[in-house]
XYZ file of C-alpha atoms in Angstrom:
316
model
C 11.137 -23.778 -16.513
C 9.942 -20.324 -15.530
C 7.930 -20.261 -12.284
C 5.280 -17.559 -12.000
C 2.477 -16.489 -9.695
C -1.199 -16.448 -10.673
C -3.246 -13.428 -9.532
C -6.871 -14.550 -9.169
C -9.114 -11.606 -10.006
C -12.096 -13.688 -8.883
C -10.920 -13.657 -5.266
C -8.773 -10.567 -4.676
C -9.561 -6.872 -4.380
C -7.536 -4.429 -6.491
C -5.336 -3.571 -3.498
C -4.770 -7.252 -2.720
C -3.809 -7.992 -6.325
C -1.131 -5.303 -6.192
C 0.059 -6.456 -2.770
C 0.411 -10.040 -3.961
C 2.210 -8.957 -7.140
C 4.811 -7.130 -5.048
C 5.085 -10.107 -2.706
C 5.524 -12.522 -5.598
C 8.389 -10.472 -7.006
C 10.097 -10.315 -3.607
C 9.713 -14.082 -3.184
C 11.516 -14.751 -6.464
C 8.682 -15.558 -8.856
C 9.614 -14.694 -12.425
C 6.295 -13.723 -14.023
C 2.601 -13.129 -13.365
C -0.654 -14.491 -14.675
C -3.845 -12.507 -14.083
C -7.365 -13.751 -14.779
C -10.039 -11.724 -16.564
C -13.534 -12.138 -15.115
C -16.744 -10.140 -15.094
C -18.143 -12.441 -12.382
C -16.369 -14.675 -9.878
C -17.121 -18.366 -10.195
C -18.904 -18.312 -6.817
C -20.029 -15.616 -4.424
C -17.569 -16.966 -1.830
C -14.721 -15.740 -4.064
C -16.426 -12.393 -4.137
C -14.399 -10.168 -6.495
C -13.938 -9.303 -10.191
C -11.997 -6.055 -10.704
C -11.532 -4.878 -14.289
C -8.401 -6.603 -15.491
C -7.204 -3.799 -17.773
C -7.165 -1.322 -14.898
C -5.193 -3.843 -12.870
C -2.670 -4.529 -15.653
C -1.946 -0.812 -15.863
C -1.520 -0.606 -12.099
C 0.756 -3.665 -12.061
C 3.160 -1.883 -14.383
C 3.727 0.692 -11.657
C 4.357 -1.650 -8.713
C 6.537 -4.458 -10.114
C 8.657 -5.360 -13.111
C 7.487 -8.932 -13.680
C 6.138 -9.961 -17.114
C 2.334 -10.231 -17.175
C 0.099 -12.593 -19.142
C -3.694 -12.474 -19.224
C -4.832 -15.986 -18.347
C -6.994 -15.635 -20.239
C -9.144 -12.924 -21.783
C -11.944 -13.530 -24.267
C -11.768 -11.081 -27.200
C -15.022 -12.082 -28.876
C -18.266 -11.143 -27.096
C -18.049 -8.934 -24.015
C -15.400 -6.624 -25.506
C -14.898 -6.071 -29.236
C -11.461 -7.165 -30.488
C -10.710 -3.641 -31.781
C -11.054 -2.330 -28.218
C -9.005 -5.185 -26.772
C -6.317 -4.479 -29.361
C -6.031 -0.965 -27.930
C -6.007 -2.277 -24.338
C -3.287 -4.829 -25.115
C -1.159 -2.322 -27.029
C -1.271 0.167 -24.155
C -0.477 -2.629 -21.672
C 2.548 -3.644 -23.737
C 3.763 -0.034 -23.719
C 3.288 0.291 -19.953
C 5.095 -2.995 -19.293
C 7.874 -2.113 -21.753
C 7.283 -5.194 -23.866
C 6.826 -7.577 -20.911
C 3.162 -8.249 -21.676
C 1.560 -11.311 -23.287
C -2.064 -11.385 -24.384
C -3.450 -14.759 -23.416
C -6.783 -15.394 -25.147
C -9.458 -18.067 -25.140
C -12.955 -18.773 -26.374
C -14.463 -17.711 -23.047
C -17.177 -18.774 -20.638
C -20.841 -17.835 -20.548
C -20.259 -16.783 -16.927
C -18.474 -13.656 -18.143
C -19.611 -13.168 -21.711
C -23.406 -13.499 -21.639
C -24.059 -10.227 -19.810
C -25.549 -8.359 -22.794
C -28.144 -11.074 -23.385
C -26.605 -12.324 -26.617
C -26.894 -16.001 -27.458
C -23.885 -17.993 -26.249
C -22.414 -19.588 -29.399
C -21.522 -23.237 -29.751
C -17.891 -24.195 -29.274
C -17.044 -24.352 -32.986
C -18.465 -20.878 -33.547
C -16.594 -19.502 -30.534
C -13.318 -20.800 -31.965
C -14.141 -19.279 -35.342
C -14.841 -15.940 -33.627
C -11.589 -16.207 -31.683
C -9.560 -16.736 -34.849
C -11.116 -13.703 -36.527
C -10.680 -11.582 -33.377
C -6.939 -12.367 -33.281
C -6.712 -11.457 -36.963
C -8.381 -8.079 -36.257
C -6.082 -7.310 -33.351
C -2.908 -8.163 -35.234
C -4.009 -6.041 -38.169
C -4.495 -3.054 -35.862
C -1.104 -3.607 -34.202
C 0.596 -3.232 -37.567
C -0.385 0.447 -37.590
C -2.273 2.429 -40.160
C -5.996 2.584 -40.706
C -7.890 -0.699 -40.700
C -11.114 -1.617 -42.435
C -12.297 -5.135 -41.719
C -15.603 -6.676 -42.796
C -15.568 -10.252 -41.601
C -18.123 -12.864 -40.694
C -18.290 -11.806 -37.057
C -16.643 -8.366 -36.776
C -16.645 -5.057 -38.577
C -13.951 -2.420 -38.108
C -14.202 0.833 -40.007
C -11.363 3.311 -40.445
C -9.743 2.462 -37.103
C -6.138 3.160 -36.157
C -4.190 2.636 -32.951
C -1.876 5.549 -32.272
C -0.238 4.192 -29.092
C 1.685 1.101 -30.106
C 4.565 -0.860 -28.536
C 7.842 -1.377 -30.393
C 6.703 -4.933 -31.195
C 3.171 -6.358 -31.189
C 2.261 -8.238 -28.001
C 2.555 -12.006 -28.377
C -0.782 -13.822 -28.449
C -0.928 -17.102 -26.524
C -4.053 -19.192 -27.108
C -5.635 -21.455 -24.518
C -7.034 -24.837 -25.402
C -8.454 -27.786 -23.475
C -9.790 -29.873 -26.350
C -8.314 -31.002 -29.675
C -9.956 -28.319 -31.825
C -8.865 -25.504 -29.525
C -5.314 -26.875 -29.332
C -5.186 -27.106 -33.110
C -6.265 -23.465 -33.349
C -3.613 -22.485 -30.806
C -0.978 -24.300 -32.856
C -2.094 -22.569 -36.038
C -2.466 -18.947 -34.871
C -0.832 -18.672 -31.442
C 2.564 -17.372 -30.455
C 2.263 -19.748 -27.502
C -0.116 -22.141 -25.750
C -1.977 -21.826 -22.425
C -3.495 -24.626 -20.338
C -4.301 -25.582 -16.762
C -3.729 -29.320 -17.003
C -0.418 -31.250 -17.024
C -1.543 -33.080 -20.150
C 1.418 -34.173 -22.246
C -0.837 -35.252 -25.122
C -2.159 -31.705 -25.576
C 1.357 -30.240 -25.499
C 2.503 -32.767 -28.111
C -0.529 -31.968 -30.243
C 0.240 -28.247 -30.037
C 3.881 -28.717 -30.994
C 3.176 -31.214 -33.782
C 0.337 -29.107 -35.194
C 2.516 -26.087 -35.882
C 3.390 -24.819 -32.411
C 6.926 -26.151 -32.657
C 9.090 -24.775 -29.872
C 6.772 -21.889 -28.993
C 6.229 -21.330 -25.238
C 3.684 -23.455 -23.395
C 2.264 -22.006 -20.160
C 0.117 -23.679 -17.524
C -1.136 -22.970 -14.037
C -2.398 -24.730 -10.928
C -4.009 -23.735 -7.659
C -2.814 -24.076 -4.094
C -4.403 -23.543 -0.704
C -1.645 -22.825 1.786
C -2.447 -23.802 5.388
C -0.936 -25.592 8.379
C -2.164 -28.969 7.150
C -3.442 -30.610 4.000
C -6.936 -30.952 5.469
C -7.037 -27.284 6.481
C -5.970 -26.273 2.988
C -8.602 -28.523 1.424
C -11.270 -26.889 3.611
C -10.230 -23.438 2.360
C -10.219 -24.633 -1.241
C -13.679 -26.177 -0.863
C -15.080 -22.991 0.659
C -13.719 -20.727 -2.082
C -13.387 -22.908 -5.217
C -15.783 -25.893 -5.250
C -16.191 -25.119 -8.958
C -12.702 -26.585 -9.476
C -14.361 -30.001 -9.214
C -17.069 -29.292 -11.796
C -16.417 -31.606 -14.763
C -16.562 -31.349 -18.531
C -17.878 -28.354 -20.433
C -20.005 -26.982 -17.587
C -17.406 -24.280 -16.891
C -17.966 -22.905 -20.397
C -21.775 -22.946 -20.434
C -23.093 -22.189 -16.923
C -24.072 -18.483 -16.873
C -24.074 -17.456 -13.210
C -22.128 -17.882 -9.966
C -25.239 -19.382 -8.380
C -25.231 -22.129 -11.018
C -21.626 -22.963 -10.175
C -22.580 -23.032 -6.505
C -25.369 -25.476 -7.312
C -23.039 -27.663 -9.362
C -20.445 -27.386 -6.606
C -22.821 -29.153 -4.220
C -21.969 -32.337 -6.100
C -18.282 -31.870 -5.260
C -16.992 -33.454 -2.063
C -14.425 -31.622 0.107
C -11.860 -34.402 -0.264
C -11.977 -33.944 -4.046
C -10.214 -30.596 -3.679
C -6.970 -32.436 -2.965
C -7.096 -33.720 -6.547
C -7.017 -30.247 -8.123
C -5.257 -28.149 -5.434
C -1.931 -28.457 -3.671
C -3.203 -28.170 -0.112
C -1.165 -27.488 3.027
C 2.424 -26.363 3.506
C 4.536 -29.098 1.914
C 7.313 -27.930 -0.391
C 7.591 -31.493 -1.706
C 3.937 -31.425 -2.795
C 4.517 -28.214 -4.775
C 7.688 -29.585 -6.338
C 5.862 -32.764 -7.303
C 3.092 -30.751 -8.975
C 5.572 -28.538 -10.824
C 7.402 -31.650 -12.007
C 4.164 -33.022 -13.471
C 3.942 -29.935 -15.687
C 7.629 -30.132 -16.545
C 7.271 -33.786 -17.561
C 4.261 -32.839 -19.695
C 6.461 -30.413 -21.620
C 5.440 -27.005 -20.292
C 7.977 -24.166 -20.272
C 6.249 -22.017 -17.666
C 4.033 -22.846 -14.688
C 2.064 -20.441 -12.499
C 0.744 -21.109 -8.996
C -2.249 -19.352 -7.445
C -2.961 -19.299 -3.727
C -6.528 -19.314 -2.489
C -7.427 -18.144 1.005
C -5.773 -15.738 3.413
C -2.304 -17.286 3.762
C -0.465 -15.968 0.709
C 2.493 -14.784 2.792
C 3.029 -18.361 3.914
C 3.073 -19.555 0.313
C 5.503 -16.798 -0.694
C 7.855 -17.773 2.130
C 7.577 -21.453 1.215
C 8.583 -20.713 -2.370
C 11.316 -18.261 -1.385
C 13.011 -20.647 1.028
C 12.078 -24.195 0.016
C 10.684 -24.437 -3.522
C 12.449 -22.007 -5.850
C 15.977 -22.691 -4.487
C 15.509 -26.418 -5.065
C 14.335 -25.834 -8.625
C 17.315 -23.625 -9.443
């Protein structure tokens, strides 16, 4: 299993993202995830730098592979533009770039005032968007007149030696089935063995499966849970609310229903190497090939040292 580090664009400034990427490489992490957000989930997180600027900058400060976890290529940015962004990123990272895509959240995608489509329509848009991007990566001029997107006489001149792999996220059966059908890999955040089996049986085969979890490093589990509750109460918001709520203030309102002790269910809190190893093992047992850990709060150096000395050596 490859162990990576998750850069949370919702919480970190551009300088902090680069600092943590360098620190992750020094600590022995093998790859990076980076989130793509127009808004943070809550104002307490407080950041949302443009991910494509950050991916370019990452190529200049470390050599770790980078995956977007995940970007939505359907509403906020046209897939023809994202195809150009991903192609340039793959060139900058010398082929060590994966385009992770998903059907998105209203939080980031509603900003132009367009209607937020139902889930089935969003998946249909995602499938067509991936088709558009792959067509552009093949080179030559592209004319596409589909149900959702039009591309006229467009050509990408800066292309990598090979098209960037497209990994598709999915949290429900329909999304997992789409990932199995069109994805070069699968992305999730839950150690759900049933979803991994569905992906592999539905056409995913032995393609890579990535997942990620959050941590809150601190001197004690309770202190870590307090940090997690301050920054990420939205982690306890259930069901489809994360896809349909349109504003950080709505997530803050929903987060009032979350109790601080609930953060221990979705975060690895504190400074226990055994707790991290147990969480990683849950993903390994579920069948994932790669797992990425994000640290919330100010103590990322402590988490890097924990992994360098006590977690990664025991895994290897």
